[in-house]
Tab-separated table of C-alpha atoms in Angstrom:
chain	number	residue	atom	x	y	z
A	1	MET	CA	115.162	88.708	101.490
A	2	GLU	CA	114.445	86.968	104.757
A	3	ASN	CA	110.933	85.733	105.557
A	4	THR	CA	110.109	84.391	109.006
A	5	LEU	CA	106.747	82.907	109.964
A	6	LEU	CA	105.897	84.286	113.414
A	7	THR	CA	102.658	82.380	113.989
A	8	GLN	CA	102.014	78.690	113.624
A	9	ARG	CA	99.068	76.613	114.620
A	10	PRO	CA	100.220	74.406	117.464
A	11	ASN	CA	99.893	70.690	117.019
A	12	VAL	CA	98.454	70.278	120.523
A	13	PRO	CA	94.802	69.241	120.893
A	14	GLY	CA	92.757	71.894	122.690
A	15	LEU	CA	95.425	74.621	122.449
A	16	ALA	CA	94.736	77.740	120.379
A	17	VAL	CA	97.039	80.699	119.791
A	18	PHE	CA	95.835	84.116	118.621
A	19	VAL	CA	97.835	87.189	117.617
A	20	LYS	CA	96.390	90.700	117.544
A	21	TYR	CA	98.062	93.948	116.551
A	22	GLU	CA	96.798	97.141	118.214
A	23	ASP	CA	93.327	95.692	118.892
A	24	MET	CA	92.824	94.621	115.283
A	25	THR	CA	91.053	91.431	114.424
A	26	PRO	CA	93.089	88.284	115.023
A	27	ILE	CA	95.938	87.801	112.578
A	28	GLU	CA	96.703	84.445	111.049
A	29	ASN	CA	99.929	83.751	109.188
A	30	LEU	CA	101.909	86.663	110.657
A	31	TRP	CA	105.276	87.037	108.930
A	32	ARG	CA	108.298	89.273	109.397
A	33	ILE	CA	109.985	90.227	106.130
A	34	CYS	CA	113.432	91.787	105.953
A	35	TYR	CA	114.222	92.932	102.409
A	36	MET	CA	117.644	94.440	101.696
A	37	LEU	CA	118.211	96.371	98.491
A	38	LYS	CA	121.798	97.093	97.458
A	39	ASN	CA	123.161	99.081	94.552
A	40	THR	CA	125.723	96.537	93.329
A	41	GLY	CA	126.436	98.458	90.140
A	42	ASN	CA	129.160	101.016	89.576
A	43	GLN	CA	126.819	103.951	88.865
A	44	ASN	CA	124.643	106.147	91.044
A	45	ILE	CA	120.907	105.546	90.789
A	46	VAL	CA	119.344	108.994	90.588
A	47	GLY	CA	115.866	109.223	92.093
A	48	GLU	CA	114.882	112.829	91.333
A	49	GLY	CA	114.949	115.351	88.515
A	50	ILE	CA	115.380	115.097	84.763
A	51	GLN	CA	118.415	112.816	85.170
A	52	SER	CA	116.361	110.311	87.194
A	53	SER	CA	117.216	106.639	86.691
A	54	LEU	CA	113.622	105.755	87.540
A	55	VAL	CA	110.945	105.184	84.923
A	56	THR	CA	108.526	107.188	87.090
A	57	LYS	CA	110.842	110.243	86.823
A	58	GLY	CA	110.796	111.522	90.373
A	59	HIS	CA	107.753	109.675	91.621
A	60	GLY	CA	109.746	107.091	93.576
A	61	LEU	CA	110.562	103.400	93.324
A	62	PRO	CA	107.462	101.301	94.062
A	63	LEU	CA	107.576	98.231	96.293
A	64	TYR	CA	105.317	95.446	95.097
A	65	THR	CA	103.776	92.628	97.116
A	66	ARG	CA	102.954	89.008	96.459
A	67	ASN	CA	100.822	86.731	98.678
A	68	ILE	CA	100.174	89.502	101.207
A	69	LYS	CA	96.696	89.920	102.653
A	70	GLN	CA	97.619	93.049	104.608
A	71	ILE	CA	100.691	95.038	105.583
A	72	ILE	CA	100.540	95.651	109.310
A	73	GLN	CA	103.726	97.680	109.641
A	74	ILE	CA	106.477	98.603	107.175
A	75	SER	CA	109.543	100.839	107.443
A	76	ALA	CA	112.913	101.591	105.903
A	77	THR	CA	115.466	100.945	108.642
A	78	ASP	CA	119.135	101.756	109.217
A	79	ASN	CA	119.535	104.095	106.305
A	80	SER	CA	119.705	107.764	105.523
A	81	ILE	CA	119.343	107.144	101.794
A	82	ALA	CA	115.616	106.722	101.297
A	83	GLU	CA	112.243	107.585	102.738
A	84	LEU	CA	109.396	105.075	102.509
A	85	LYS	CA	105.882	106.454	101.901
A	86	ASP	CA	102.872	104.486	100.664
A	87	ASN	CA	105.043	101.486	99.713
A	88	THR	CA	107.274	103.688	97.548
A	89	LEU	CA	110.948	104.525	98.145
A	90	TYR	CA	111.988	108.125	97.580
A	91	PHE	CA	115.673	109.077	97.359
A	92	LYS	CA	117.957	111.670	95.756
A	93	GLN	CA	120.916	109.458	94.895
A	94	TRP	CA	121.684	105.856	95.685
A	95	LEU	CA	125.433	105.336	95.494
A	96	PRO	CA	127.203	102.075	94.600
A	97	ASP	CA	127.402	99.618	97.537
A	98	GLU	CA	124.766	101.508	99.549
A	99	CYS	CA	121.946	99.439	101.055
A	100	ILE	CA	118.322	100.124	101.907
A	101	THR	CA	116.686	97.711	104.350
A	102	ILE	CA	112.911	97.333	104.457
A	103	GLU	CA	111.305	95.561	107.423
A	104	ALA	CA	107.647	94.604	107.443
A	105	LEU	CA	105.105	92.717	109.513
A	106	VAL	CA	102.510	91.242	107.181
A	107	GLU	CA	99.632	88.819	107.170
A	108	SER	CA	100.057	86.383	104.334
A	109	ALA	CA	97.289	85.200	102.064
A	110	GLY	CA	98.333	81.604	102.736
A	111	GLU	CA	101.520	81.387	100.679
A	112	LYS	CA	104.983	82.713	101.528
A	113	PRO	CA	104.690	86.540	101.339
A	114	GLU	CA	107.114	88.670	99.337
A	115	LEU	CA	108.139	92.277	98.838
A	116	TYR	CA	109.969	93.098	95.625
A	117	ILE	CA	110.924	95.794	93.162
A	118	ASP	CA	110.435	95.508	89.417
A	119	LYS	CA	113.702	95.742	87.478
A	120	ARG	CA	111.828	97.631	84.764
A	121	ASP	CA	111.216	100.515	87.187
A	122	ILE	CA	114.964	101.367	87.150
A	123	ILE	CA	116.454	102.241	83.759
A	124	ASN	CA	119.188	99.764	82.681
A	125	ALA	CA	118.971	97.862	85.970
A	126	LYS	CA	119.637	94.246	86.770
A	127	VAL	CA	117.809	93.034	89.877
A	128	ILE	CA	119.224	89.984	91.672
A	129	VAL	CA	117.147	88.421	94.443
A	130	LYS	CA	118.931	86.484	97.160
A	131	SER	CA	116.754	84.738	99.722
A	132	ASN	CA	117.602	83.366	103.123
A	133	ILE	CA	116.083	80.078	104.188
A	134	ASN	CA	112.825	80.428	106.136
A	135	LYS	CA	113.266	80.106	109.866
């Protein structure tokens, strides 16, 4: 996961910086999150049907948030594996070594924001989180 703070309060007396997204109220603590999910196992993760590897049995793999006040924009990029709807990933099969990349613009609630999946949502899964250093 890579988190990048896009807005900072300048340390210059008299200077103020404001960010707005599509005429919304001003956004403080705007972050860009890039979250890459990779099937590092040696088995397919089945997302649909009675053989589903998901606890929700066909109702997708939920994305959870931590320290996020609001999600401004979120999408699954550079993949033909999954579709992202309502912060849930839907897929038929996720093969070994395949990746799903999630990119989001979020307003944090003050702390470093996070997107994550719960390892208990995938049957017999081991979730390893690798973070890049904040930029």
